[in-house]
PDB file of C-alpha atoms and ligand atoms in Angstrom:
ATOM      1  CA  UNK D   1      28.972  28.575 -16.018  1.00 46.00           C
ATOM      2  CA  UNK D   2      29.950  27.595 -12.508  1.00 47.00           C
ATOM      3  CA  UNK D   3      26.005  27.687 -11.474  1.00 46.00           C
ATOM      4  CA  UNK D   4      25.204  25.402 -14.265  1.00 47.00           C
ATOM      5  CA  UNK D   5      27.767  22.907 -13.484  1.00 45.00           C
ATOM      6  CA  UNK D   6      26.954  23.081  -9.763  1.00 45.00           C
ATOM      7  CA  UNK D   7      23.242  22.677 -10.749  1.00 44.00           C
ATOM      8  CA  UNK D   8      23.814  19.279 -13.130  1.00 44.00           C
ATOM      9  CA  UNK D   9      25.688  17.885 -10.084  1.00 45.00           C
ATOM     10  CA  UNK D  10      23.482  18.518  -8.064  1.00 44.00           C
ATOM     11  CA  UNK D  11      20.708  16.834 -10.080  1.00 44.00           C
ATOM     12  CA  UNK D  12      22.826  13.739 -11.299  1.00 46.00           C
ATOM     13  CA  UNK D  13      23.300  13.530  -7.433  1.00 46.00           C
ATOM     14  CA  UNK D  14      19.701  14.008  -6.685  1.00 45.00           C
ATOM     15  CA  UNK D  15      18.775  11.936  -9.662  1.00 42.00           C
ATOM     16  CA  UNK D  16      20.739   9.262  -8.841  1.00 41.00           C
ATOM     17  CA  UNK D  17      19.982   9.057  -4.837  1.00 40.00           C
ATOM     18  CA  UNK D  18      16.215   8.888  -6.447  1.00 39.00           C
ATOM     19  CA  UNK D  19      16.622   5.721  -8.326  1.00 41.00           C
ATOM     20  CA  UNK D  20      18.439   3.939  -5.342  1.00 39.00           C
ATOM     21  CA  UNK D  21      15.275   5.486  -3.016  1.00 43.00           C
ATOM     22  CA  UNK D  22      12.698   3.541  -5.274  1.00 58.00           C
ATOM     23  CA  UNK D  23      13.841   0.134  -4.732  1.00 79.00           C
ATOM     24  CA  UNK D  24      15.047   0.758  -0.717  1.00 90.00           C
ATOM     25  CA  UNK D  25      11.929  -1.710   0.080  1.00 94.00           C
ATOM     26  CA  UNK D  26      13.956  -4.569  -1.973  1.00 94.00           C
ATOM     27  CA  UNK D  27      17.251  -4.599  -0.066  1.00 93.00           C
ATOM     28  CA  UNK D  28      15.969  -4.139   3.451  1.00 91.00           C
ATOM     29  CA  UNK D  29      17.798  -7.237   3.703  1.00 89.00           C
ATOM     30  CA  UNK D  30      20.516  -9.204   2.104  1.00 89.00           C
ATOM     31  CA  UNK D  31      19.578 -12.281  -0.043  1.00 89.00           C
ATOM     32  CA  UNK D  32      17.614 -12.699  -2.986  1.00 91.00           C
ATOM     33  CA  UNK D  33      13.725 -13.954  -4.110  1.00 91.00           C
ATOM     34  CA  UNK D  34      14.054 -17.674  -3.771  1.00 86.00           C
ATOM     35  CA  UNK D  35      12.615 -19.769  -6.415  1.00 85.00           C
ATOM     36  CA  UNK D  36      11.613 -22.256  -3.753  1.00 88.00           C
ATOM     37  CA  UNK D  37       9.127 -20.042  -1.869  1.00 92.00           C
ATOM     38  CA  UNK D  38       5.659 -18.435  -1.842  1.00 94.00           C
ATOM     39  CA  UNK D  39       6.789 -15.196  -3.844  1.00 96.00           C
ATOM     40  CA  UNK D  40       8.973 -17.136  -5.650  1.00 95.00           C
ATOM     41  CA  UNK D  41       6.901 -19.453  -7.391  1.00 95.00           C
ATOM     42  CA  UNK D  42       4.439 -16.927  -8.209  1.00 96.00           C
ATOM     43  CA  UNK D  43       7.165 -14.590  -9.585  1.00 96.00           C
ATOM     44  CA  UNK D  44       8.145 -17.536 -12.157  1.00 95.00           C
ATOM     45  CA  UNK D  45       4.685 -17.753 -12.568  1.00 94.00           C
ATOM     46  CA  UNK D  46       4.438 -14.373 -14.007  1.00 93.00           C
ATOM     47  CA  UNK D  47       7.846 -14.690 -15.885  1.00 93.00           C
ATOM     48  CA  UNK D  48       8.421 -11.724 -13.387  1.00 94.00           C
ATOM     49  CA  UNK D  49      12.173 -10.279 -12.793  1.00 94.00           C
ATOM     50  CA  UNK D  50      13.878 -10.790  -9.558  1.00 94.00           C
ATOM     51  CA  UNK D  51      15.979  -7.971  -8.037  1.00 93.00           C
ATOM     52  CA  UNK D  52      16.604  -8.082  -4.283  1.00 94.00           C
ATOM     53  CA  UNK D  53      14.166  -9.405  -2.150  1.00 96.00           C
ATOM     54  CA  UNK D  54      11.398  -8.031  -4.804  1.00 96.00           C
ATOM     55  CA  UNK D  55       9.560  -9.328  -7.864  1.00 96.00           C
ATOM     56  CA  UNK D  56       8.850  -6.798 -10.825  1.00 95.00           C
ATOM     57  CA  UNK D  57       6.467  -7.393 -13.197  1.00 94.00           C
ATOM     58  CA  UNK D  58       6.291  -5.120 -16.855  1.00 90.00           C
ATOM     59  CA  UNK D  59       3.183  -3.893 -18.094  1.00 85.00           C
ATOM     60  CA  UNK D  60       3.780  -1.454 -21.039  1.00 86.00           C
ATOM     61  CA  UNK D  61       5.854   1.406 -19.775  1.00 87.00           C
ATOM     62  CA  UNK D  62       5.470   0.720 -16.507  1.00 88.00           C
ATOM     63  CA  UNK D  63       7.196  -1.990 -14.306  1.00 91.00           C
ATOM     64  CA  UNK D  64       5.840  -2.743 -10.832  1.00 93.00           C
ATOM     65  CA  UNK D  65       6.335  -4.729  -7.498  1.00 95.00           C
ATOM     66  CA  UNK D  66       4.135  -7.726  -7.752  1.00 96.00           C
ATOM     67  CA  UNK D  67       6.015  -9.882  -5.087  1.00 97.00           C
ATOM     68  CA  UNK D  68       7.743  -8.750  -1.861  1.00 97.00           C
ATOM     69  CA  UNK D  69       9.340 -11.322   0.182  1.00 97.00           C
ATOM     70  CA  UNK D  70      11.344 -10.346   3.483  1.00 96.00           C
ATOM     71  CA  UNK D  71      10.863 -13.516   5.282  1.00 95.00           C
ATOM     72  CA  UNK D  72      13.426 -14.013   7.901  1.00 94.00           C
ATOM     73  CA  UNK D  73      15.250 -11.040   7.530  1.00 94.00           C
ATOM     74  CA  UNK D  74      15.767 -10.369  11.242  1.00 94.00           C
ATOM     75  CA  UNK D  75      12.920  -7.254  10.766  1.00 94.00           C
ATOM     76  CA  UNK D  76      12.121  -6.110  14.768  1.00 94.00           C
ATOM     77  CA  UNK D  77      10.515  -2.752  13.087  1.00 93.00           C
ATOM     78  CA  UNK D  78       8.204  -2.508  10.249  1.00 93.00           C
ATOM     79  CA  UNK D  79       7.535   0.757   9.290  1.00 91.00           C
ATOM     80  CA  UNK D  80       7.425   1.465   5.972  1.00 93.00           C
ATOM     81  CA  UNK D  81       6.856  -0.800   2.981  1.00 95.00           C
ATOM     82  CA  UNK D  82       5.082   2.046   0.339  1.00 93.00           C
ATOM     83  CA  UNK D  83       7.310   1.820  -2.411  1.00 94.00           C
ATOM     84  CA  UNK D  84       5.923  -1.780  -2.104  1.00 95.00           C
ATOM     85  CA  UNK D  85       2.180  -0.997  -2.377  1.00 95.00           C
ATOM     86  CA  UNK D  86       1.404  -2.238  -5.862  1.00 95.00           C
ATOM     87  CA  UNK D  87       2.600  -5.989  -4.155  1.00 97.00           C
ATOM     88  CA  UNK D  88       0.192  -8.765  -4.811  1.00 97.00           C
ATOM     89  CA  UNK D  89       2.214 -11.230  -2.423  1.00 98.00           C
ATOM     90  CA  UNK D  90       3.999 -10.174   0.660  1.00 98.00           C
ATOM     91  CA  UNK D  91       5.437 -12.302   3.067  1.00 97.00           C
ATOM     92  CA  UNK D  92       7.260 -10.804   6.370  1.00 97.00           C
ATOM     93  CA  UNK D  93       7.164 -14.194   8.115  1.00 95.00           C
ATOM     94  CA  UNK D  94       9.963 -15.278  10.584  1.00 95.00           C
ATOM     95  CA  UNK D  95      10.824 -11.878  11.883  1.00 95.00           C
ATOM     96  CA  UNK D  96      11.134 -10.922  15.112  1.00 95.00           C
ATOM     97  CA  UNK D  97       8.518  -8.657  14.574  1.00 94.00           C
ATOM     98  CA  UNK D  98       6.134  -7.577  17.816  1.00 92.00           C
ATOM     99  CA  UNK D  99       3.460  -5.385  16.316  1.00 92.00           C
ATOM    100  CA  UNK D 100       2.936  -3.423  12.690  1.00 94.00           C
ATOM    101  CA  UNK D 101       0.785  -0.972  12.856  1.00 93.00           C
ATOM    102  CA  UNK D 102      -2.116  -1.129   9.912  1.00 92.00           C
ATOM    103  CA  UNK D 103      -1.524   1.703   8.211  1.00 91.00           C
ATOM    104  CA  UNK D 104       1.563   0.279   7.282  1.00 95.00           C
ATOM    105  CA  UNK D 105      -0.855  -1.466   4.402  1.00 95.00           C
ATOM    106  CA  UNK D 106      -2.671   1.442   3.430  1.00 92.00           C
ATOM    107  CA  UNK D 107      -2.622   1.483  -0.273  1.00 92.00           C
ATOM    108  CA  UNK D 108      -2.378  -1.777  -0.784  1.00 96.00           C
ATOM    109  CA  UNK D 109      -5.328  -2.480  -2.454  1.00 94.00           C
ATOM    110  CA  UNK D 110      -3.660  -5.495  -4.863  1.00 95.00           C
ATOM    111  CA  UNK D 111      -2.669  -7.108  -1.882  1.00 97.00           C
ATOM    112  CA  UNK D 112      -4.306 -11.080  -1.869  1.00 97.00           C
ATOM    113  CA  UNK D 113      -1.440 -13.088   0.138  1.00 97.00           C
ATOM    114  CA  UNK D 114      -0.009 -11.906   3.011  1.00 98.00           C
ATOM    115  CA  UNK D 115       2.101 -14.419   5.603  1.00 98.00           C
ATOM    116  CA  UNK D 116       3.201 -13.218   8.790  1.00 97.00           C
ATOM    117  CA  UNK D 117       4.377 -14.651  12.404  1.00 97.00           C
ATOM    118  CA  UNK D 118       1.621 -16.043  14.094  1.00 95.00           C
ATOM    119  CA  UNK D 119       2.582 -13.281  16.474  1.00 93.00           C
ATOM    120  CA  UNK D 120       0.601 -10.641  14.719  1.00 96.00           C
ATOM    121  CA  UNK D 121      -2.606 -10.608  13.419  1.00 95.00           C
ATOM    122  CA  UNK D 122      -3.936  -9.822   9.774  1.00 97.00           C
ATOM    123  CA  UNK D 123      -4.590  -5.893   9.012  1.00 95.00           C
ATOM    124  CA  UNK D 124      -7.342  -4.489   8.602  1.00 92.00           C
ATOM    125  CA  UNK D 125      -8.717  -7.590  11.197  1.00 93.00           C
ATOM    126  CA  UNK D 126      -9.503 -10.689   9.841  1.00 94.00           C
ATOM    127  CA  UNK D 127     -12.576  -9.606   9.029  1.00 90.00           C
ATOM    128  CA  UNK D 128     -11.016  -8.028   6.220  1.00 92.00           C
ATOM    129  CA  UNK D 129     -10.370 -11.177   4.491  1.00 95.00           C
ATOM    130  CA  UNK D 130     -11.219 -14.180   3.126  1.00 95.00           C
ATOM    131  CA  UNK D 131      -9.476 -16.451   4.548  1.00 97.00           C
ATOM    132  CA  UNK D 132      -7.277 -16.335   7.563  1.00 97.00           C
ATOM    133  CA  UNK D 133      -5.019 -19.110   8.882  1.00 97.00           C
ATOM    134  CA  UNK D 134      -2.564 -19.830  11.523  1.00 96.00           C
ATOM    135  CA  UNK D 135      -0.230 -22.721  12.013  1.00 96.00           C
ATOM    136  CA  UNK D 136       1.641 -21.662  15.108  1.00 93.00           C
ATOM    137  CA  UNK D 137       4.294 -20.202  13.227  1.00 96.00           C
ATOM    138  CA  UNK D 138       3.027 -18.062  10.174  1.00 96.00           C
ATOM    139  CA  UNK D 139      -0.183 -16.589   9.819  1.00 97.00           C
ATOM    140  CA  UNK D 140      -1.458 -16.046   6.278  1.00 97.00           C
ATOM    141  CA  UNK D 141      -4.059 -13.448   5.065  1.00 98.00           C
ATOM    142  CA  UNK D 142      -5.630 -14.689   2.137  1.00 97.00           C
ATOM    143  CA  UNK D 143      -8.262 -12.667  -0.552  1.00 96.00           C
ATOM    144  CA  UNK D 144      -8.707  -9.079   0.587  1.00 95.00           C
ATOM    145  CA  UNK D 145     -11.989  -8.071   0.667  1.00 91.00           C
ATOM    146  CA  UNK D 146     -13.224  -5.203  -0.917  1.00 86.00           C
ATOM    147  CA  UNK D 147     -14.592  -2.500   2.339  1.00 80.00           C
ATOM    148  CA  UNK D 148     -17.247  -1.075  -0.440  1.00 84.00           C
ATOM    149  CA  UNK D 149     -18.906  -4.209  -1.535  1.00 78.00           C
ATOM    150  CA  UNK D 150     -18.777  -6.129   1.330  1.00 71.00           C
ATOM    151  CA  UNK D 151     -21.135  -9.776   0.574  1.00 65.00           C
ATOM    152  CA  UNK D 152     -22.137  -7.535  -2.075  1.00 63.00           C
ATOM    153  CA  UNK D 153     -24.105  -4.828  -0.182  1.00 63.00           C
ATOM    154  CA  UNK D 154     -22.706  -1.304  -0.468  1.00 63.00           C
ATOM    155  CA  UNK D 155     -20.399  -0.023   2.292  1.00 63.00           C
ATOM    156  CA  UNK D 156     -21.887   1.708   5.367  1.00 64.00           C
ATOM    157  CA  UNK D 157     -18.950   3.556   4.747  1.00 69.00           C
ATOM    158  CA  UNK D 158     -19.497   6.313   2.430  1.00 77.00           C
ATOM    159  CA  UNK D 159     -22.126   8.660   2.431  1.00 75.00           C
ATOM    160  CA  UNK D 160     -24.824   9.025  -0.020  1.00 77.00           C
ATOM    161  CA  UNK D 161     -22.899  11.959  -1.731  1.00 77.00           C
ATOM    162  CA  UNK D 162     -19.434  10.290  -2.339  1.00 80.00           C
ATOM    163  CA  UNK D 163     -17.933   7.389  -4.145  1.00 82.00           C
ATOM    164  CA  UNK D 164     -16.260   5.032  -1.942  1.00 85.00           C
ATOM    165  CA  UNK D 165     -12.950   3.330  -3.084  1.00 85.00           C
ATOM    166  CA  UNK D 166     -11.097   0.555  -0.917  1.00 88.00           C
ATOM    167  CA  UNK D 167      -7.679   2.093   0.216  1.00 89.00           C
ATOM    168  CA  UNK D 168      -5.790  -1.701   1.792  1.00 92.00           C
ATOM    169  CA  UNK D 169      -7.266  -3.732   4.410  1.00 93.00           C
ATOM    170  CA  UNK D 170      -9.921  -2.191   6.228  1.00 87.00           C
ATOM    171  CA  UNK D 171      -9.774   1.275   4.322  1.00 88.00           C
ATOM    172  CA  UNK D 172     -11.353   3.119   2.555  1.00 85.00           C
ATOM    173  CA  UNK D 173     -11.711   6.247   0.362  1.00 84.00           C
ATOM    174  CA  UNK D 174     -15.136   8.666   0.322  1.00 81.00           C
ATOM    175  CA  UNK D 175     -14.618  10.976  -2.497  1.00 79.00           C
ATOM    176  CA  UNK D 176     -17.327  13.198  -2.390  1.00 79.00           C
ATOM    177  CA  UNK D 177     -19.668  14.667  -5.625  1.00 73.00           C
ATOM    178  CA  UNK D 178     -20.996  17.502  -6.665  1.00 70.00           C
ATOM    179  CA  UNK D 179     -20.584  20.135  -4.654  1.00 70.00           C
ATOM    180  CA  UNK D 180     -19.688  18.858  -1.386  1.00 69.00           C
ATOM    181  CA  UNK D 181     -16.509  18.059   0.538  1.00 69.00           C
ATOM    182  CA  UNK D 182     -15.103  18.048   3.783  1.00 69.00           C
ATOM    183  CA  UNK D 183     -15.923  15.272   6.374  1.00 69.00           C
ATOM    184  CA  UNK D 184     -18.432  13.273   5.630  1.00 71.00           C
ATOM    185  CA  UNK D 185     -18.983  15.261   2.394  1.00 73.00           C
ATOM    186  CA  UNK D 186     -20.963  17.753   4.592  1.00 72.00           C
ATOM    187  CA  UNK D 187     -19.531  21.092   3.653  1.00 70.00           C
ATOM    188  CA  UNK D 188     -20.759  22.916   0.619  1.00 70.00           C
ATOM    189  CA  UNK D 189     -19.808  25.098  -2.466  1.00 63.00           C
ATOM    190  CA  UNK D 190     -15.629  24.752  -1.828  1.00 56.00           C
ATOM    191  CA  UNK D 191     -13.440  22.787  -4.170  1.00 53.00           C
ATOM    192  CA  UNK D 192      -9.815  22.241  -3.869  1.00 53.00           C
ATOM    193  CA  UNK D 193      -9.246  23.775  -7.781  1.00 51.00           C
ATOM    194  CA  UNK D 194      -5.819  22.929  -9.034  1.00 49.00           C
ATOM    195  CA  UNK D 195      -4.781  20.801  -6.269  1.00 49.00           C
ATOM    196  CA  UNK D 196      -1.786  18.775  -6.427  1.00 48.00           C
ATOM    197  CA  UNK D 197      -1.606  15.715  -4.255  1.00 47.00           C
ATOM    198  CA  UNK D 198      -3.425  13.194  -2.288  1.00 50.00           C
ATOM    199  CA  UNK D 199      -2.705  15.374   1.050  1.00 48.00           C
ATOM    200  CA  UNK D 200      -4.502  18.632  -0.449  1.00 51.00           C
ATOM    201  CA  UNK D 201      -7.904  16.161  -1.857  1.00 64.00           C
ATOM    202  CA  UNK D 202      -8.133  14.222   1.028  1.00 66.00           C
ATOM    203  CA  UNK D 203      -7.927  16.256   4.108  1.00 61.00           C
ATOM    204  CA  UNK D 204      -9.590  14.333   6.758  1.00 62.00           C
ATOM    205  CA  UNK D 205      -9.057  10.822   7.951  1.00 64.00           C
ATOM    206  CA  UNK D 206     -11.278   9.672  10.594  1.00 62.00           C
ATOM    207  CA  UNK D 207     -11.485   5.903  11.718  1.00 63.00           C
ATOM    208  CA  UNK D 208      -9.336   4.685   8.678  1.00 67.00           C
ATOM    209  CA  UNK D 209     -11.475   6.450   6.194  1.00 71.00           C
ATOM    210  CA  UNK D 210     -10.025   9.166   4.290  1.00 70.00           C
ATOM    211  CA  UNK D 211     -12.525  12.371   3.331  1.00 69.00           C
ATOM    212  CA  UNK D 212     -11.510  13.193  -0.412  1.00 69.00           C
ATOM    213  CA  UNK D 213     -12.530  16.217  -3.299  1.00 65.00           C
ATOM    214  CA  UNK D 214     -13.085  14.770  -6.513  1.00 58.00           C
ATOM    215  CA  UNK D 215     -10.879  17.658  -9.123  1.00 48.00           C
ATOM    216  CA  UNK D 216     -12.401  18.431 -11.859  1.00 43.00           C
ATOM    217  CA  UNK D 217      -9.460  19.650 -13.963  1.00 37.00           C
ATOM    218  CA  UNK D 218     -10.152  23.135 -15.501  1.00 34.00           C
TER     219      UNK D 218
HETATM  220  C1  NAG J   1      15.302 -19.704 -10.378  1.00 71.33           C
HETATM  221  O1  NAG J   1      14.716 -20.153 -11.583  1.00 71.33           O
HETATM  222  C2  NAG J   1      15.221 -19.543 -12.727  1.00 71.33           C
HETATM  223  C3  NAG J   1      14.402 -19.994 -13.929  1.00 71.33           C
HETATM  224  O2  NAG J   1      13.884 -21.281 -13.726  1.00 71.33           O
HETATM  225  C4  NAG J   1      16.693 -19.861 -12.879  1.00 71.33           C
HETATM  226  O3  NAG J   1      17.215 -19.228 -14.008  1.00 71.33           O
HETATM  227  C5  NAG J   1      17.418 -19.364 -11.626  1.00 71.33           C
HETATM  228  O4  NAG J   1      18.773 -19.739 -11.675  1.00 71.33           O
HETATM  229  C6  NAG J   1      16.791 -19.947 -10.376  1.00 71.33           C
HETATM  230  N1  NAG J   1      17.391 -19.294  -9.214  1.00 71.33           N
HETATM  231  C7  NAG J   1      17.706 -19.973  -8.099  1.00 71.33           C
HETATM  232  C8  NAG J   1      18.295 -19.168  -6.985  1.00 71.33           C
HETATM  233  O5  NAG J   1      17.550 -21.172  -7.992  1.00 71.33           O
HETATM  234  C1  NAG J   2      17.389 -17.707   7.826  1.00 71.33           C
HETATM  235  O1  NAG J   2      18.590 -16.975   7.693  1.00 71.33           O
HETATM  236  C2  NAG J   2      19.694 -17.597   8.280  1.00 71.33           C
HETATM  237  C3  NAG J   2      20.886 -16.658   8.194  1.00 71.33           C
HETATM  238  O2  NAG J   2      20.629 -15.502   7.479  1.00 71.33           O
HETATM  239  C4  NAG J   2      19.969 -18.925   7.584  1.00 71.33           C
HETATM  240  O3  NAG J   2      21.084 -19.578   8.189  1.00 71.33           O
HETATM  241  C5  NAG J   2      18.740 -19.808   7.696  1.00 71.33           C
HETATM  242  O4  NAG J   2      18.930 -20.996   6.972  1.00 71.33           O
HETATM  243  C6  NAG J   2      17.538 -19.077   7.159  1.00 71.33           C
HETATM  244  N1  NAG J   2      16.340 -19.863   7.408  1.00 71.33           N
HETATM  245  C7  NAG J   2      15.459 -20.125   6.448  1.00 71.33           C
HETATM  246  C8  NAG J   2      14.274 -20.948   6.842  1.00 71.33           C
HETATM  247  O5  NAG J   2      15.601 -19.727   5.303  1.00 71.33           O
HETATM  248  C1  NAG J   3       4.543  -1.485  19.176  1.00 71.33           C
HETATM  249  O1  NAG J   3       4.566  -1.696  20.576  1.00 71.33           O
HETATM  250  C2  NAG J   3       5.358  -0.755  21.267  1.00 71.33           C
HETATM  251  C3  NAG J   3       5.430  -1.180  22.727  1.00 71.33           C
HETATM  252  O2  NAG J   3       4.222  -1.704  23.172  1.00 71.33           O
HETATM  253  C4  NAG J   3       4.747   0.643  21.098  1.00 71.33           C
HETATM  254  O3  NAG J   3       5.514   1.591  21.778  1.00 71.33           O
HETATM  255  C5  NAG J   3       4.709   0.968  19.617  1.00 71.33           C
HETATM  256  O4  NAG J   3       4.083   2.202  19.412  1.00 71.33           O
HETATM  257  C6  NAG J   3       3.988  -0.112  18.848  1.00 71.33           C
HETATM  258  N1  NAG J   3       4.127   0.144  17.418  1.00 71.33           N
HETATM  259  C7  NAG J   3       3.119   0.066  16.581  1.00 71.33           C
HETATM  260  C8  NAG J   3       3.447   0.311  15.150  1.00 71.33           C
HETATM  261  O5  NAG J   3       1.969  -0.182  16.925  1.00 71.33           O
HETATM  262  C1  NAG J   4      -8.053 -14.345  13.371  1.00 71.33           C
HETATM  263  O1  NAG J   4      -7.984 -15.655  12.851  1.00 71.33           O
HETATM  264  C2  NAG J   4      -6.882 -16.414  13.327  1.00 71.33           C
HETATM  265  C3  NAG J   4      -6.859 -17.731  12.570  1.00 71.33           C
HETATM  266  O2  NAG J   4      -8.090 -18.362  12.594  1.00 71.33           O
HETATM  267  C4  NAG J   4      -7.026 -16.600  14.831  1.00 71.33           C
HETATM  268  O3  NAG J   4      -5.922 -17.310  15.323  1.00 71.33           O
HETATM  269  C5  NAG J   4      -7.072 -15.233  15.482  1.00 71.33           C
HETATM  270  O4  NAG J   4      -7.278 -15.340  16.876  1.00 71.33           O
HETATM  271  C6  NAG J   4      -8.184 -14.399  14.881  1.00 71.33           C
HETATM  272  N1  NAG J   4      -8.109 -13.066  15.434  1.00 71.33           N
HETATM  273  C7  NAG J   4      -9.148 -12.462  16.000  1.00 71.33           C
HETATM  274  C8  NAG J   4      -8.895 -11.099  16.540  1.00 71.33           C
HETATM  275  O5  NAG J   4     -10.231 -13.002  16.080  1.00 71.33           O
HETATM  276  C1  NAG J   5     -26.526  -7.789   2.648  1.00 71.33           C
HETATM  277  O1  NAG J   5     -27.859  -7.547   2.274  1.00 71.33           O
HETATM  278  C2  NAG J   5     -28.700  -8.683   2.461  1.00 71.33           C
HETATM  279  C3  NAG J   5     -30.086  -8.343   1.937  1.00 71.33           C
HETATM  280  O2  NAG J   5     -30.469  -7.062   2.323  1.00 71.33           O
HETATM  281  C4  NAG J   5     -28.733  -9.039   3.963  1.00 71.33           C
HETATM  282  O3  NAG J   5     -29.540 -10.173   4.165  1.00 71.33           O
HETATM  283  C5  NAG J   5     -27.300  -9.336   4.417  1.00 71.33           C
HETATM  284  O4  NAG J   5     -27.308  -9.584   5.811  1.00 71.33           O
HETATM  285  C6  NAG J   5     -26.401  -8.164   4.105  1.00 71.33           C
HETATM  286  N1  NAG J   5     -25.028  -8.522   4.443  1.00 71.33           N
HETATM  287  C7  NAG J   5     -24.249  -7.755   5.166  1.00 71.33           C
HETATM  288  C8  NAG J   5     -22.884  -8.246   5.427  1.00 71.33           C
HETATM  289  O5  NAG J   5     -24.624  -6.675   5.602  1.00 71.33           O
END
């Protein structure tokens, strides 16, 4: 009796510490989504709900971050923004932020808007995107462009045996086919059967491109 008690504690605790965990990203600072701004125009857009600094939008079951706005929020250090990665718009502008490293955006393949300070440039390089622009004081990343279709010619990317998937600004995914995996899709005859995350089916990343096994379920 006493283990089962301590055990639903323990999981109400967990539980609960979990659903506090998933929306960290929105209450990195105080303040709410203005209705004025960027984010906030394009969350009323979408009839989207506000909580924190985030915008949620509901599809079905699932609700998601669509908007992210953490604009002067006295950020020095951005270092983690995944529970964030679904975010269409994100705007970290007046910060005191020196450098953010690009992997901070891995993942973020929805991302189309993205304003900064002018201090830091767009990731991924502007050459992965559309449009950049710089007024002195914000820089704005505009239209992410897709690293496997690039002016609609394949990616160099991605060998002939893999299927290459963009992975945020300037990365991408090789999942490799039939019976190859590995780097570069080289190695032979070996399949990760029954694996269970991202870190077991892509092992290698080289030069912001990740090496993944395609599971075939059995
Ligand atoms: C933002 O707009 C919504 C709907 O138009 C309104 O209900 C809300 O009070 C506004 N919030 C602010 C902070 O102005
Ligand atoms: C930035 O935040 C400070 C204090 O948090 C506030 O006084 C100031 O008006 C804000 N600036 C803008 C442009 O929102
Ligand atoms: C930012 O710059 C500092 C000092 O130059 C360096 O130590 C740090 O690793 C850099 N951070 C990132 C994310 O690039
Ligand atoms: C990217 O574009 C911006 C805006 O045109 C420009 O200020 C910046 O120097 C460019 N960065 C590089 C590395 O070319
Ligand atoms: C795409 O392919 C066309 C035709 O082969 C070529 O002219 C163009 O330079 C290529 N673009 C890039 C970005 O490689």
């Amino acid at each position: 009796m006493f283990t089962f008690v301590t055990l639903c504690i323990t999981s109400l605790l967990f539980g609960s510490s979990y659903q506090q965990m998933e929306f960290q990203v929105c209450h990195l600072c105080v303040g709410s989504l203005q209705n004025g701004t960027a984010v906030g125009y394009f969350c009323a857009s979408l009839s989207g709900r506000v909580e924190g600094r985030c915008c949620w939008r509901q599809q079905g079951e699932r609700a998601s971050i669509v908007g992210l706005d953490l604009s002067n929020c006295s950020l020095r250090h951005i270092e983690d923004l995944q529970e964030a990665s679904t975010a269409v718009m994100i705007d970290l502008s007046s910060n005191p932020v020196i450098n953010i490293s690009d992997s901070v955006f891995q993942g973020f393949i929805e991302l189309h808007y993205l304003r900064l300070p002018s201090t830091l440039q767009c990731p991924g390089g502007n050459a992965s995107w559309e449009k950049v622009t710089s007024d002195g004081v914000v820089c704005l990343c505009e239209e992410q462009k897709d690293a496997c279709h690039q002016d609609g010619n394949m990616s160099w990317n991605c060998p002939e045996n893999s299927l290459c998937a963009p992975d945020g600004p300037g990365f991408t995914q090789c999942s490799c086919t039939g019976e190859y995996h590995g780097y570069k899709c080289l190695r032979e005859n070996h399949r990760h059967r029954g694996a269970r995350d991202h870190s077991q089916l892509c092992d290698h990343q080289i030069h912001k491109v990740w090496w993944c096994d395609i599971v075939h379920k059995v």
